[in-house]
CSV table of C-alpha atoms in Angstrom, one decimal:
chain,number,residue,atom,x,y,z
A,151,UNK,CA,-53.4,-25.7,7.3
A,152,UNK,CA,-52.8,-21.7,6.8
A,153,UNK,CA,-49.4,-22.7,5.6
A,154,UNK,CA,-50.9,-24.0,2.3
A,155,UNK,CA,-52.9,-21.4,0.7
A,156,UNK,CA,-50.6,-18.8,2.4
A,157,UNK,CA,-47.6,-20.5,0.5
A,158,UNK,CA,-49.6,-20.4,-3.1
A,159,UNK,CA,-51.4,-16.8,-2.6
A,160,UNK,CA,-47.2,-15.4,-2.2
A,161,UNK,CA,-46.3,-16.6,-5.9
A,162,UNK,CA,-48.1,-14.2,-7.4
A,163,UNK,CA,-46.6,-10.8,-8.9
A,164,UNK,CA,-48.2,-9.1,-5.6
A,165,UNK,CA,-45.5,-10.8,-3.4
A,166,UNK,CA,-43.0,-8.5,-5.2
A,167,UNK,CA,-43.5,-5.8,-2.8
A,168,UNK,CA,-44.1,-7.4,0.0
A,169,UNK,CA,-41.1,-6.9,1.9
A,170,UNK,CA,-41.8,-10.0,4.7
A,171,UNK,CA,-42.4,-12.5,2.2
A,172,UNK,CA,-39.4,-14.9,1.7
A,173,UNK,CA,-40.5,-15.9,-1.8
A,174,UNK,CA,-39.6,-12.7,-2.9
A,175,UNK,CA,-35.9,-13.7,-4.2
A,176,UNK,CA,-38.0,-16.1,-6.8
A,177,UNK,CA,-38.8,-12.5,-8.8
A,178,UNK,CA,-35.5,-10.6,-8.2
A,179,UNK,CA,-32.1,-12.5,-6.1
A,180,UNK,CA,-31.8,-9.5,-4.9
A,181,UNK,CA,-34.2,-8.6,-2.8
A,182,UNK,CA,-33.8,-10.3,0.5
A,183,UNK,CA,-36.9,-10.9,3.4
A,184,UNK,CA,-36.8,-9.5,6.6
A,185,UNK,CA,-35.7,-12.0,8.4
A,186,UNK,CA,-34.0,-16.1,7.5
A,187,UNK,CA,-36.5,-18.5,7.4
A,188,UNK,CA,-37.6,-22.2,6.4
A,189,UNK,CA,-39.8,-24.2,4.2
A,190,UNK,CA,-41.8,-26.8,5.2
A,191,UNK,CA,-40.6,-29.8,2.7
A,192,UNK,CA,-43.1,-29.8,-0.2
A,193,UNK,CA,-45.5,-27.9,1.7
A,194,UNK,CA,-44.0,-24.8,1.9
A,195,UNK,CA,-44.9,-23.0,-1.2
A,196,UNK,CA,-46.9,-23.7,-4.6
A,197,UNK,CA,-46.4,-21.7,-7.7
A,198,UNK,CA,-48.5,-22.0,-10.5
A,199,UNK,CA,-48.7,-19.4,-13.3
A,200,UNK,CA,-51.5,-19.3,-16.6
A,201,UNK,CA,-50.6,-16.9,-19.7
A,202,UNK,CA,-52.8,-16.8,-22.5
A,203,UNK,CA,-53.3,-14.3,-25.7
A,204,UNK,CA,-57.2,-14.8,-25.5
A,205,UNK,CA,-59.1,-16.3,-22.3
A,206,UNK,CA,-59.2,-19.4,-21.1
A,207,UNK,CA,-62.8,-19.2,-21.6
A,208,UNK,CA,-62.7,-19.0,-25.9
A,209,UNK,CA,-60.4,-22.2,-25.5
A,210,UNK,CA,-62.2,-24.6,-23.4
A,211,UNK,CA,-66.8,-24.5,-23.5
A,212,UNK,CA,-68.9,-26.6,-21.5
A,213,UNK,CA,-71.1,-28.9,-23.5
A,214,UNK,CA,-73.6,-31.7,-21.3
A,215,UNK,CA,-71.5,-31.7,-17.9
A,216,UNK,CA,-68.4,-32.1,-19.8
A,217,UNK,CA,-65.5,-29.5,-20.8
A,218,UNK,CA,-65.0,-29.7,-24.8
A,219,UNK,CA,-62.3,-27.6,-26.8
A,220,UNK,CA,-63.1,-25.0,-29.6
A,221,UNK,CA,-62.1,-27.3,-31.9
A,222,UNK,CA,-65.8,-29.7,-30.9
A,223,UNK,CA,-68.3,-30.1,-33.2
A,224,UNK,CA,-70.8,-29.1,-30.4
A,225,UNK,CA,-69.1,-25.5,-30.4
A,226,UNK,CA,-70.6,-23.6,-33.5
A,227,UNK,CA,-68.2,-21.2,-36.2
A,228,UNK,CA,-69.5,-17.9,-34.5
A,229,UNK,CA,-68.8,-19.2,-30.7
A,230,UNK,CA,-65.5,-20.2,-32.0
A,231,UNK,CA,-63.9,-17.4,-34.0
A,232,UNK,CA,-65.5,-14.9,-31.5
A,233,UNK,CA,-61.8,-13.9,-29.9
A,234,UNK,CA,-59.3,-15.6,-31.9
A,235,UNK,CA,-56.1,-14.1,-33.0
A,236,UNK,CA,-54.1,-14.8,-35.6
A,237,UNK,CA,-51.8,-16.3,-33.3
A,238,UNK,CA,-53.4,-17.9,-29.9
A,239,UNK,CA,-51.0,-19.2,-27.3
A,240,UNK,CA,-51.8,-20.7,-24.1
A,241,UNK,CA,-48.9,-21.6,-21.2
A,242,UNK,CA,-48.4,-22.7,-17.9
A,243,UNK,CA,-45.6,-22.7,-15.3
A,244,UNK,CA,-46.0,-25.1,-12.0
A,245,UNK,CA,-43.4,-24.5,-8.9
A,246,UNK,CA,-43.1,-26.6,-6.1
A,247,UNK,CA,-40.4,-25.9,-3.4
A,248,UNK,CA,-39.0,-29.0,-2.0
A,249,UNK,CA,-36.7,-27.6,0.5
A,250,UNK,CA,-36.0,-23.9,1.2
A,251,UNK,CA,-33.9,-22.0,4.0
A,252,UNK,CA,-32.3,-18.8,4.4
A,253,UNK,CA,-30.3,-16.7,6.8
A,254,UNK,CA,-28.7,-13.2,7.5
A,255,UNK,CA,-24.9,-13.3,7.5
A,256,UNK,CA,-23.8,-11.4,10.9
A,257,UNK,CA,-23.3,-8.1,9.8
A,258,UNK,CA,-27.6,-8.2,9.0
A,259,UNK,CA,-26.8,-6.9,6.0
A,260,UNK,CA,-25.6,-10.2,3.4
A,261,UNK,CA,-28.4,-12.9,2.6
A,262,UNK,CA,-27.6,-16.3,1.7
A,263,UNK,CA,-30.0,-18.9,0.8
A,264,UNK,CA,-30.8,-22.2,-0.8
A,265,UNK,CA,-33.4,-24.1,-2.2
A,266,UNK,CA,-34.6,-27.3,-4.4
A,267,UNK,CA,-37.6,-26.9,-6.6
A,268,UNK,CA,-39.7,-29.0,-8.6
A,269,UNK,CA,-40.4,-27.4,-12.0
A,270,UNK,CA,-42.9,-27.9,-14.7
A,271,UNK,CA,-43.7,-25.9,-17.8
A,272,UNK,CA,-46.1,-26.2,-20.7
A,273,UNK,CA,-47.3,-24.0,-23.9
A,274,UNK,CA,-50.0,-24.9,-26.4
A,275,UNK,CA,-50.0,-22.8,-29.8
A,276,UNK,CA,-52.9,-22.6,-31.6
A,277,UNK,CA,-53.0,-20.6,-34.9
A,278,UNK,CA,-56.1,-18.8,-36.3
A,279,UNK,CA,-56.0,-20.2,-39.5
A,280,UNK,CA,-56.2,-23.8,-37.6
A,281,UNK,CA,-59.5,-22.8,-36.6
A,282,UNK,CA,-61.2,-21.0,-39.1
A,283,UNK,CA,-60.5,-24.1,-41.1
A,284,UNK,CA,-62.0,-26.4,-39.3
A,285,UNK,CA,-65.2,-24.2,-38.8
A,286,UNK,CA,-65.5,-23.1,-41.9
A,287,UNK,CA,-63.3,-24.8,-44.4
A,288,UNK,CA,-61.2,-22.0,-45.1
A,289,UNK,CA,-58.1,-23.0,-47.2
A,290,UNK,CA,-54.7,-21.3,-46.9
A,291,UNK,CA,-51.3,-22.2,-44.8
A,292,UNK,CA,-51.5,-23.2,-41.2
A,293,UNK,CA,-48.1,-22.3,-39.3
A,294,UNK,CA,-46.8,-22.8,-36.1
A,295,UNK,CA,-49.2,-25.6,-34.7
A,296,UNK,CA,-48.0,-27.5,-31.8
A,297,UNK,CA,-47.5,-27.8,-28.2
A,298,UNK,CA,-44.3,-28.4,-25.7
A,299,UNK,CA,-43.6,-29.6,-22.0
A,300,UNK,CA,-40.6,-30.0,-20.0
A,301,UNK,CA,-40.0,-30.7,-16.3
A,302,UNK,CA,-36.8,-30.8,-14.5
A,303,UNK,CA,-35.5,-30.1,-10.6
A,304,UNK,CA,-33.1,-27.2,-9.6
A,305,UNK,CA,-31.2,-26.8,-7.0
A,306,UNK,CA,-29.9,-23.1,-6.3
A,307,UNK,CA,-27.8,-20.9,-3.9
A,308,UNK,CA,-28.3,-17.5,-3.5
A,309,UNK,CA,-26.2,-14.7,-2.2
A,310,UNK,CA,-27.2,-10.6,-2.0
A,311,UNK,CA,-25.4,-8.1,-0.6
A,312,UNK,CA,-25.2,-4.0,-0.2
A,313,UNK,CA,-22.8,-2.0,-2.4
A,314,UNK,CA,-22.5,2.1,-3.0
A,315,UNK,CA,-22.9,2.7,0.8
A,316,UNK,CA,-26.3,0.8,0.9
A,317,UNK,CA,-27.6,2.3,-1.5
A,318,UNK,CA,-27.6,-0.4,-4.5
A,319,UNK,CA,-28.4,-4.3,-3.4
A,320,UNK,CA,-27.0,-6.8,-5.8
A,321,UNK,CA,-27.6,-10.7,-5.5
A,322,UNK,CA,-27.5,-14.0,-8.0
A,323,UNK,CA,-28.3,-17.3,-7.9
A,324,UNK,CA,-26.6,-20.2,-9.5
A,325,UNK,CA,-28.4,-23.3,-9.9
A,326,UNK,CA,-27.7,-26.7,-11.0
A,327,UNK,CA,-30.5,-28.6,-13.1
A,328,UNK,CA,-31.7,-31.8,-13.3
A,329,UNK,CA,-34.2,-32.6,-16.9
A,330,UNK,CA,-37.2,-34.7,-16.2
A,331,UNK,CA,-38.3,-34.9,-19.3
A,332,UNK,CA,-39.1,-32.9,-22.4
A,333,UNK,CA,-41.3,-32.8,-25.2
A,334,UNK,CA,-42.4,-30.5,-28.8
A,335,UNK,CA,-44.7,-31.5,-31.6
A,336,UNK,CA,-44.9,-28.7,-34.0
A,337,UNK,CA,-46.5,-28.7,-37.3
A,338,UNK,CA,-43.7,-26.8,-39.5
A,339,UNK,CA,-46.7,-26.2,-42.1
A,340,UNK,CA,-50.5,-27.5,-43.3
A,341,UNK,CA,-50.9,-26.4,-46.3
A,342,UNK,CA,-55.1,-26.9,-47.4
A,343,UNK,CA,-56.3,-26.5,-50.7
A,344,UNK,CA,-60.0,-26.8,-51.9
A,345,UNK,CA,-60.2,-29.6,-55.1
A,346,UNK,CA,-63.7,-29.4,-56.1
A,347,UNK,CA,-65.5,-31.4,-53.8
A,348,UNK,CA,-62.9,-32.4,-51.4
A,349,UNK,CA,-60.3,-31.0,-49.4
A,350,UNK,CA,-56.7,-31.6,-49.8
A,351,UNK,CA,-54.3,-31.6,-47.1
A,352,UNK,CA,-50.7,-31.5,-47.0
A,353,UNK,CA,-48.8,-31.6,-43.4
A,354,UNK,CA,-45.2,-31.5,-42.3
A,355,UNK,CA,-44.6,-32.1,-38.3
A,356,UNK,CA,-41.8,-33.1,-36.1
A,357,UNK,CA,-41.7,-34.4,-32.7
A,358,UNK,CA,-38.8,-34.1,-30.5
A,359,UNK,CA,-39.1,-35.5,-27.3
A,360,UNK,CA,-36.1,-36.8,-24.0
A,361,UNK,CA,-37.9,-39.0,-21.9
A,362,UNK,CA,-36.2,-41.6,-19.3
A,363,UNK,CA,-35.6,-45.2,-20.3
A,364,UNK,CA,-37.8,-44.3,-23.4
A,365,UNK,CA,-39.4,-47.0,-25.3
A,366,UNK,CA,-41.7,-46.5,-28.3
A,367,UNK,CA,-44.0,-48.8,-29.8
A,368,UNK,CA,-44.0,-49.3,-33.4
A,369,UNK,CA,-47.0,-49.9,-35.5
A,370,UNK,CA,-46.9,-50.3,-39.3
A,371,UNK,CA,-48.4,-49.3,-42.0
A,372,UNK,CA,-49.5,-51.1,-45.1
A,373,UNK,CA,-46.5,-51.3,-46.8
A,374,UNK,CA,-45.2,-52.3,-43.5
A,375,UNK,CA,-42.7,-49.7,-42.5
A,376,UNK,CA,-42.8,-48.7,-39.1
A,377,UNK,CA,-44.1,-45.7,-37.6
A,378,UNK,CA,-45.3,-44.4,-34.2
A,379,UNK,CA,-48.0,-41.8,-32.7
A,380,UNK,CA,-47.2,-39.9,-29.8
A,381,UNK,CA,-49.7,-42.3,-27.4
A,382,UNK,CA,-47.0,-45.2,-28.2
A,383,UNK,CA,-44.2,-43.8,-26.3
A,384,UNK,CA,-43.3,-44.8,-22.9
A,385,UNK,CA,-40.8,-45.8,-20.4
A,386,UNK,CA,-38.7,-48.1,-18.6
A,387,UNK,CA,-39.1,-48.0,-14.9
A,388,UNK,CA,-36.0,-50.3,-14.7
A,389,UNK,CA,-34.0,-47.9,-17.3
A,390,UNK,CA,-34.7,-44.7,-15.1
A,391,UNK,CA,-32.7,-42.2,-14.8
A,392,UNK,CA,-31.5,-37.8,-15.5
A,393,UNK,CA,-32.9,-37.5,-18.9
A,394,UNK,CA,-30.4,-34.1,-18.8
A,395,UNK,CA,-28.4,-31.5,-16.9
A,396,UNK,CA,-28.0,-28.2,-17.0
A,397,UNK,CA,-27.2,-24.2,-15.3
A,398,UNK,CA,-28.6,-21.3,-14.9
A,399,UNK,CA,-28.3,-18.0,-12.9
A,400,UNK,CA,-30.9,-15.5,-11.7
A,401,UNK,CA,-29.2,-11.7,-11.3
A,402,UNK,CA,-31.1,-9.1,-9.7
A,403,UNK,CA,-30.2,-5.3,-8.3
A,404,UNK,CA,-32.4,-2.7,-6.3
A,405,UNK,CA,-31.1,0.7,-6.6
A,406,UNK,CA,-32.3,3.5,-4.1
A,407,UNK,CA,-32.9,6.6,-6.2
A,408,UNK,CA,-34.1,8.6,-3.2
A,409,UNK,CA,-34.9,7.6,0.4
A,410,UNK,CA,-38.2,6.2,-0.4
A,411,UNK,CA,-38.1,5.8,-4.3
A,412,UNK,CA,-36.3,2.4,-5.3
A,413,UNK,CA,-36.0,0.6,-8.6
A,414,UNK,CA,-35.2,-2.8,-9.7
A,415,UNK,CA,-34.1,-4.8,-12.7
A,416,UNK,CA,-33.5,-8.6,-12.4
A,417,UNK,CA,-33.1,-11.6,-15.1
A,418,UNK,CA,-34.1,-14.8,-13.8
A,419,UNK,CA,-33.9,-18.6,-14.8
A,420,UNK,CA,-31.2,-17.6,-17.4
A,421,UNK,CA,-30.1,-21.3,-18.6
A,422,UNK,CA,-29.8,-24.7,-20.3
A,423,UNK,CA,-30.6,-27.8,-20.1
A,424,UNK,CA,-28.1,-30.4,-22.0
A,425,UNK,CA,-30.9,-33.5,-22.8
A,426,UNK,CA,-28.6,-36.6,-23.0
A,427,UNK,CA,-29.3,-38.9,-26.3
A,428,UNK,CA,-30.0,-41.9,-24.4
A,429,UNK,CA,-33.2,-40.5,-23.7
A,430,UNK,CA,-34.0,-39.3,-27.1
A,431,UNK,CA,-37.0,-40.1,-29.4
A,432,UNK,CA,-37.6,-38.0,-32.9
A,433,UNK,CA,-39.7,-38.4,-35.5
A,434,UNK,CA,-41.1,-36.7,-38.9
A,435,UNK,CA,-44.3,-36.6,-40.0
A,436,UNK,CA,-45.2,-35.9,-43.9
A,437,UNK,CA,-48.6,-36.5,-44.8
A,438,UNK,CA,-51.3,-36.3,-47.4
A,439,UNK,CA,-54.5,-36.3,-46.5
A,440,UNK,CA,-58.1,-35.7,-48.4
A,441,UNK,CA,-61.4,-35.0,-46.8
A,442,UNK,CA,-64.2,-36.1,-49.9
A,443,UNK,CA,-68.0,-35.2,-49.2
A,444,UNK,CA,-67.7,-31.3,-49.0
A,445,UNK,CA,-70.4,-29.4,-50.1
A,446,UNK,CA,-69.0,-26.1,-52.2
A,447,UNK,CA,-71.5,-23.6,-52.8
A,448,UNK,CA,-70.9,-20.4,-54.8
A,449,UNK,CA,-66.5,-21.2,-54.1
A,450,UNK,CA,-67.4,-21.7,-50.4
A,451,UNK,CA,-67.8,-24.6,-48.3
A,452,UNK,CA,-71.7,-25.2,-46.6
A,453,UNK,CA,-70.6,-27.8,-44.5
A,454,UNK,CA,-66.5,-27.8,-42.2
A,455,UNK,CA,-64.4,-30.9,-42.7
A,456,UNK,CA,-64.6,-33.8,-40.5
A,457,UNK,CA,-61.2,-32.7,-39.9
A,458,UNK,CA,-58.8,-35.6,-37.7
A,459,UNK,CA,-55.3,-35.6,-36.5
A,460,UNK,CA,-54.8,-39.4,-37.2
A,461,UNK,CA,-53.4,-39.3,-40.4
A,462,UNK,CA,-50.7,-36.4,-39.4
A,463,UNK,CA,-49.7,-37.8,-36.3
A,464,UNK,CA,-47.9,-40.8,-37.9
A,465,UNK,CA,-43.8,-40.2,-37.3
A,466,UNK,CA,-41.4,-42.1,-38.9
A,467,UNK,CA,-38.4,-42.7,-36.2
A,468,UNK,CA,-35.2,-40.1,-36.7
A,469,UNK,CA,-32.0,-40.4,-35.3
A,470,UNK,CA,-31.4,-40.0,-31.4
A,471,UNK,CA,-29.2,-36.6,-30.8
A,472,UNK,CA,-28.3,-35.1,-28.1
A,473,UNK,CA,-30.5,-31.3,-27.2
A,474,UNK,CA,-29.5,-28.4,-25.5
A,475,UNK,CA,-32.2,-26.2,-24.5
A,476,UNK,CA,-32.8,-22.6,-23.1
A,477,UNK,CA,-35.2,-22.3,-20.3
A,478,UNK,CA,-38.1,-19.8,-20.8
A,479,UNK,CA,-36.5,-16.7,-19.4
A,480,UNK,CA,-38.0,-13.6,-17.4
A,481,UNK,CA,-37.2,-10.2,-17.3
A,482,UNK,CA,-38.6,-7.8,-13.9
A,483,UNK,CA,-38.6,-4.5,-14.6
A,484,UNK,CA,-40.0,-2.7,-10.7
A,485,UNK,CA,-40.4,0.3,-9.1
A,486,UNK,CA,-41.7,1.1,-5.8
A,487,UNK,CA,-42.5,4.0,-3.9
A,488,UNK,CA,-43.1,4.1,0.3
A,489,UNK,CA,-44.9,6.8,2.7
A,490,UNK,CA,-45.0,6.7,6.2
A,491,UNK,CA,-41.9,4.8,7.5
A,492,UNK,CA,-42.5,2.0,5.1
A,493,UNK,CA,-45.5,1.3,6.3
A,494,UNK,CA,-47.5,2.3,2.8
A,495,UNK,CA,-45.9,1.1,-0.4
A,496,UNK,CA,-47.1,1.6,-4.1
A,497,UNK,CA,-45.2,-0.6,-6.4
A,498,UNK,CA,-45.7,-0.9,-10.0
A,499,UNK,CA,-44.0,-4.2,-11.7
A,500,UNK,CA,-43.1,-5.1,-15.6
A,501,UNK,CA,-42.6,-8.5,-16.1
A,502,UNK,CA,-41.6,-10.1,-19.5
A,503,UNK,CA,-41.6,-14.0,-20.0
A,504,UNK,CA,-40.4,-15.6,-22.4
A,505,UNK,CA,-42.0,-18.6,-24.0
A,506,UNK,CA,-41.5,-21.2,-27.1
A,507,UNK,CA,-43.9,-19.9,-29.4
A,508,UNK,CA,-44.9,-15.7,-27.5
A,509,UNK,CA,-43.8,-13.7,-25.2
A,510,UNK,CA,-46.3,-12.9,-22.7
A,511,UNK,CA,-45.7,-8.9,-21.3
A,512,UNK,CA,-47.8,-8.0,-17.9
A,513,UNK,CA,-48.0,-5.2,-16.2
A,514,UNK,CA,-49.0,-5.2,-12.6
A,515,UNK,CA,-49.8,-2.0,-9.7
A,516,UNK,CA,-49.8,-2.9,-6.1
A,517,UNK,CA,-50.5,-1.2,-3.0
A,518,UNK,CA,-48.9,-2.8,0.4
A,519,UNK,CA,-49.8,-1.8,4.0
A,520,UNK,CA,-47.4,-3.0,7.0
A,521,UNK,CA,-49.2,-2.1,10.5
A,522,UNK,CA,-46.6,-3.9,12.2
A,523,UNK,CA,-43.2,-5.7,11.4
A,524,UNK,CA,-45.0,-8.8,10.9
A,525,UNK,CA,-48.1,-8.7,9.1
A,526,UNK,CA,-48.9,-7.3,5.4
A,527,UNK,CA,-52.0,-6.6,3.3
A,528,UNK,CA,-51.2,-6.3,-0.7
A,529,UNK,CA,-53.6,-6.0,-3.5
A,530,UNK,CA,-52.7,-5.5,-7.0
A,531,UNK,CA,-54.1,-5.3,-10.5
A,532,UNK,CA,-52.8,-6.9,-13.5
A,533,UNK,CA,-52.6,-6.2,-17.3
A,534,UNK,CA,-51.6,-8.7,-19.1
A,535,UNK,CA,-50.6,-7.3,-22.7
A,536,UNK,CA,-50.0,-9.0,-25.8
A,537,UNK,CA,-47.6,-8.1,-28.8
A,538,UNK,CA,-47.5,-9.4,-32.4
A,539,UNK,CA,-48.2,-8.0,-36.2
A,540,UNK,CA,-51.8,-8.9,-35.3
A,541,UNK,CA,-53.6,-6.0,-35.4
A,542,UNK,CA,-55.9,-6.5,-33.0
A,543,UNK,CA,-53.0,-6.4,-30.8
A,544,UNK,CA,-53.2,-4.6,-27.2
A,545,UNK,CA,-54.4,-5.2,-23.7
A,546,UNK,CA,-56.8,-8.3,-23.2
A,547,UNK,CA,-57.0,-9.1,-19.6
A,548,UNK,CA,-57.1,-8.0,-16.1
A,549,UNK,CA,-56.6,-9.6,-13.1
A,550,UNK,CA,-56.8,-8.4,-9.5
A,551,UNK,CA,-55.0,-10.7,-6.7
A,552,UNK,CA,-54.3,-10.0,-3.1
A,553,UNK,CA,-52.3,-12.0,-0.7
């Protein structure tokens, strides 16, 4: 029963530092636990990460027991547009190790290990403009609208050893991957005009999707040509199978500038996926759409739009094609510094991630005290930081974690 919130509370940026975690090697290959180890299967660890530009709280409100989006009627203009950006993205990363082992080569100094994970990602964008339209009726050009998911397994060996008389560790990990399934609907432009005493709205979207033994069912319109929302696709148990493969590498090094003053730089899940055409489904949306019964006083509107996706979720098929993807990358940029035979440690960790639609940039401190060989108290403190030409650009979170 300690195994399982043990497990999760080590995949945060704390277990960086903590040099008797094995999870460690997740962050950097090359930094190696004390001693080999082995996961319990499924159980032995749980990773799951939340980025967002703006809190999680200006997304989601609670409205009569129930948890309603921004975009609700029940959530007025002011609650709304409170803390939204220009550009507003929210993303999630879920890690579950199915199998895990490693072990000291004899010389105590090389570390091999291997491990098959379960990987899930997933990144809603959500532009300013959206909103303020839909509160208030503001007209202009919404961009970059749209969400994407993928899930896959991996399968990885990793190997570190000492170079420069111990005083630089290098390690990497090569893992082969297996795609789940993949998905992006983005909205390449809406484009909303006010016409007097209606709203005009033009929309161009595309969905790209690989899921197993996909099957789509077509509705049709009234000139009956055949077209298909996203809640019409499905699959074939009997027609399961890899919807994709793919590599990637994690590299990592840990340089010892003075006996208790290191520094580390690793890249990790630096790869592709190849999503097979057998599994594909595409479609194009291009719609026109007009909202009547707006009230404009003095050039602005008193009243939003009863604004729907309906009419701009509508695809006509595409051509299947083949896909290969990158996988969202992450750069770990670390330096730590010990007192007291190891037994205090300060670290301070940079950490880049790099998603479809923003990069989310955190910084996080941590302090580590070791007693004894066995046992470890961290804390840390997190910034998470947030570029773009907004400028309203800058820190917009903190978050404290221990483990």
């Amino acid at each position: 029963m300690c195994l399982l919130p043990a497990g999760a509370a080590a995949q945060n940026p704390t277990a960086y530092f903590m040099e008797g975690s094995t999870f460690r090697s997740q962050f950097n290959p090359a930094l190696a636990p004390q001693r080999g180890y082995f996961n319990l299967p499924v159980a032995g660890a749980l990773n799951v990460n939340l980025g967002s530009t703006v809190a999680l709280g200006d997304f989601l409100y609670r409205r009569d027991g129930r948890l309603v989006t921004l975009l609700d009627p029940s959530v007025s203009a002011a609650e709304a547009l409170g803390s939204i950006r220009d550009r507003n993205s929210v993303s999630s990363e879920v890690r579950m190790n199915l199998l895990g082992f490693g072990k000291y080569a004899r010389n105590r100094k090389n570390f091999w290990s291997f491990d098959i994970n379960l990987r899930a990602d997933a990144e809603v964008s959500m532009p300013g403009s959206m909103v303020r339209f839909v509160k208030h009726g503001d007209e202009g050009s919404i961009r970059d609208l749209g969400l994407s998911f993928s899930s896959y397994l991996d399968a990885g060996f990793g190997y570190s050893l000492p170079l420069l008389g111990d005083k630089l560790y290098v390690g990497a990990k090569a893992r082969l991957l297996v795609g789940l399934a993949r998905a992006k609907l983005n909205f390449d432009r809406i484009d909303v005009t006010l016409q007097e005493d209606r709203w005009a709205v033009e929309a161009q979207g595309t969905l790209d999707a690989h899921i197993p033994g996909s099957e789509v069912e077509y509705r049709y319109d009234e000139n009956r040509l055949p077209y298909f929302e996203p809640g019409d696709l499905g699959f074939s148990l009997s027609r399961l199978r890899p919807a994709g493969y793919g590599f990637a590498v994690d590299l990592g090094a840990v340089y010892e500038i003075l006996p208790d003053l290191k520094a580390s730089l690793a890249v990790v899940d630096l790869g592709f996926i190849d999503w097979s055409r057998a599994a594909s489904v595409r479609g194009r949306s291009s719609a026109s759409v007009e909202y009547t019964g707006i009230t404009v006083e003095n050039g602005e509107t008193s009243a939003s739009p009863d604004f729907s996706f309906d009419e701009i979720t509508r695809f006509r098929a595409l051509d299947e094609s083949s896909s290969a993807r990158m996988l969202h990358a992450t750069m770990n940029l670390g330096a730590e510094y010990s007192m007291w035979k190891h037994r205090v440690v300060f670290g301070l960790l940079y950490q880049a991630r790099f998603h479809d639609y923003k990069t989310l940039h955190s910084l996080t401190g941590s302090v580590n005290f070791s007693p004894i060989r066995w046992f470890t108290l961290s804390g840390s403190y997190t910034w998470l930081l947030y570029t773009s030409p907004s400028p309203r650009d800058g820190l917009i979170a903190r978050m404290p974690s221990c483990a």
